[in-house]
C-alpha positions as a printed NumPy array, in Angstrom:
array([[  63.164,  178.073, -116.238],
       [  63.468,  181.777, -115.735],
       [  65.551,  183.171, -112.878],
       [  64.057,  185.38 , -110.175],
       [  65.656,  188.658, -111.247],
       [  64.661,  188.208, -114.88 ],
       [  61.11 ,  187.337, -113.821],
       [  60.847,  190.472, -111.658],
       [  62.105,  192.629, -114.531],
       [  59.577,  191.107, -116.943],
       [  56.82 ,  191.496, -114.364],
       [  57.521,  195.192, -113.76 ],
       [  57.899,  195.911, -117.459],
       [  54.75 ,  194.16 , -118.741],
       [  52.261,  193.949, -115.867],
       [  50.59 ,  197.297, -116.622],
       [  49.879,  196.552, -120.29 ],
       [  48.616,  193.049, -119.481],
       [  46.363,  194.349, -116.694],
       [  44.891,  197.094, -118.907],
       [  44.159,  194.578, -121.676],
       [  42.465,  192.199, -119.244],
       [  40.515,  195.095, -117.73 ],
       [  39.179,  196.166, -121.129],
       [  38.181,  192.619, -122.026],
       [  36.706,  191.553, -118.683],
       [  35.503,  194.799, -117.154],
       [  36.389,  193.536, -113.68 ],
       [  39.481,  194.584, -111.69 ],
       [  39.709,  191.474, -109.524],
       [  39.321,  189.09 , -112.461],
       [  41.862,  191.104, -114.462],
       [  44.416,  190.784, -111.66 ],
       [  43.71 ,  187.053, -111.421],
       [  44.188,  186.574, -115.154],
       [  47.512,  188.447, -115.194],
       [  48.669,  186.52 , -112.121],
       [  47.761,  183.257, -113.841],
       [  49.741,  184.26 , -116.932],
       [  52.798,  185.059, -114.829],
       [  52.411,  181.79 , -112.924],
       [  52.295,  179.981, -116.261],
       [  55.389,  181.899, -117.364],
       [  57.27 ,  180.781, -114.243],
       [  56.564,  177.131, -115.012],
       [  57.152,  177.496, -118.727],
       [  60.171,  176.224, -120.566],
       [  59.474,  178.474, -123.569],
       [  62.482,  180.33 , -124.917],
       [  61.631,  183.976, -124.227],
       [  62.933,  186.453, -126.781],
       [  62.963,  190.123, -125.877],
       [  61.6  ,  191.185, -129.276],
       [  58.51 ,  188.945, -129.044],
       [  57.986,  188.81 , -125.271],
       [  55.46 ,  191.66 , -125.09 ],
       [  53.261,  190.172, -127.831],
       [  53.585,  186.706, -126.294],
       [  52.432,  187.916, -122.869],
       [  49.581,  189.993, -124.3  ],
       [  48.435,  187.018, -126.402],
       [  48.464,  184.762, -123.335],
       [  46.476,  187.386, -121.417],
       [  43.952,  187.824, -124.227],
       [  43.482,  184.058, -124.609],
       [  43.001,  183.568, -120.882],
       [  40.409,  186.378, -120.85 ],
       [  38.567,  184.835, -123.795],
       [  38.519,  181.459, -122.042],
       [  37.137,  183.105, -118.923],
       [  34.44 ,  184.943, -120.909],
       [  33.432,  181.741, -122.718],
       [  33.253,  179.891, -119.403],
       [  31.198,  182.715, -117.895],
       [  28.781,  182.65 , -120.859],
       [  28.38 ,  178.869, -120.622],
       [  27.713,  179.085, -116.889],
       [  25.088,  181.762, -117.52 ],
       [  23.411,  179.619, -120.204],
       [  23.325,  176.605, -117.881],
       [  21.773,  178.716, -115.118],
       [  19.095,  179.988, -117.501],
       [  18.377,  176.433, -118.718],
       [  18.062,  175.196, -115.143],
       [  15.6  ,  177.971, -114.273],
       [  13.532,  177.256, -117.385],
       [  13.591,  173.536, -116.609],
       [  12.516,  174.245, -113.007],
       [   9.634,  176.396, -114.27 ],
       [   8.528,  173.702, -116.736],
       [   8.701,  170.979, -114.096],
       [   6.736,  173.141, -111.664],
       [   4.022,  173.734, -114.276],
       [   3.83 ,  170.02 , -115.053],
       [   3.639,  169.16 , -111.359],
       [   0.826,  171.66 , -110.83 ],
       [  -1.033,  170.189, -113.801],
       [  -0.565,  166.689, -112.374],
       [  -2.024,  167.767, -109.002],
       [  -4.914,  169.476, -110.75 ],
       [  -5.609,  166.315, -112.73 ],
       [  -5.546,  164.176, -109.583],
       [  -7.928,  166.531, -107.771],
       [ -10.353,  166.88 , -110.677],
       [ -10.294,  163.504, -112.436],
       [  -9.668,  160.794, -109.854],
       [ -12.228,  159.407, -107.407],
       [ -11.825,  160.39 , -103.732],
       [ -10.536,  156.961, -102.614],
       [  -7.887,  156.938, -105.361],
       [  -6.761,  160.449, -104.367],
       [  -6.441,  159.368, -100.742],
       [  -4.471,  156.265, -101.658],
       [  -2.115,  158.233, -103.925],
       [  -1.434,  160.783, -101.211],
       [  -0.84 ,  158.179,  -98.535],
       [   1.492,  156.223, -100.817],
       [   3.481,  159.031, -102.448],
       [   3.266,  161.915,  -99.981],
       [   3.46 ,  159.991,  -96.74 ],
       [   5.386,  156.993,  -98.091],
       [   3.081,  154.418,  -96.525],
       [   3.184,  150.782,  -97.619],
       [   0.173,  149.014,  -99.125],
       [  -0.604,  147.245,  -95.815],
       [  -0.445,  150.54 ,  -93.868],
       [  -2.733,  152.259,  -96.374],
       [  -5.175,  149.376,  -96.263],
       [  -5.257,  149.461,  -92.451],
       [  -5.742,  153.233,  -92.324],
       [  -8.542,  153.302,  -94.919],
       [ -10.094,  150.009,  -93.749],
       [  -9.869,  148.42 ,  -97.211],
       [  -7.993,  145.401,  -98.514],
       [  -4.478,  145.538,  -99.898],
       [  -5.932,  144.38 , -103.228],
       [  -8.142,  147.498, -103.261],
       [  -5.109,  149.686, -102.579],
       [  -3.173,  147.982, -105.384],
       [  -6.128,  148.233, -107.787],
       [  -6.693,  151.957, -107.14 ],
       [  -2.991,  152.784, -107.447],
       [  -2.639,  150.734, -110.608],
       [  -5.717,  152.265, -112.265],
       [  -4.825,  155.806, -111.198],
       [  -1.273,  155.556, -112.49 ],
       [  -2.46 ,  153.997, -115.751],
       [  -5.055,  156.753, -116.225],
       [  -2.55 ,  159.53 , -115.469],
       [   0.054,  157.959, -117.743],
       [  -2.38 ,  157.793, -120.661],
       [  -3.549,  161.356, -120.104],
       [  -0.078,  162.898, -119.841],
       [   1.462,  160.817, -122.633],
       [  -1.146,  162.261, -125.008],
       [   0.056,  165.717, -123.895],
       [   3.64 ,  164.788, -124.78 ],
       [   5.013,  164.651, -121.22 ],
       [   6.289,  161.099, -121.641],
       [   5.497,  159.817, -118.155]])
């Protein structure tokens, strides 16, 4: 481990160059300070034999590598965010198409039963009581509607 006085000397001597490098790579003052602080924290915990002739290059390499890791992480996070937005848009389009199909292709009783079951969460018995039909009718309409929608959307490649 490095003693306190030696650490302070190294810090004062190399902080500026490390900060400038991080600033050029990251383009953000706060992140640059964080990176340099992380490198010095790593140095404090390190058991690496520090040689005066290679110390500057060692610290700049650590700083550069930490910046690259941060940039890679930032790029991955951005890609994930974009994928999530695209996935949300696709799901929204598919949901709208499903609602359109229900409204245009299913008989009125089947539409009512679907809405009561999946929007309001009613049980078969509750649906039957509300619509004054048998539970068998509720089951039949749900079964036929789901089968019809599944066939339609599977042919479109949605894999329902």
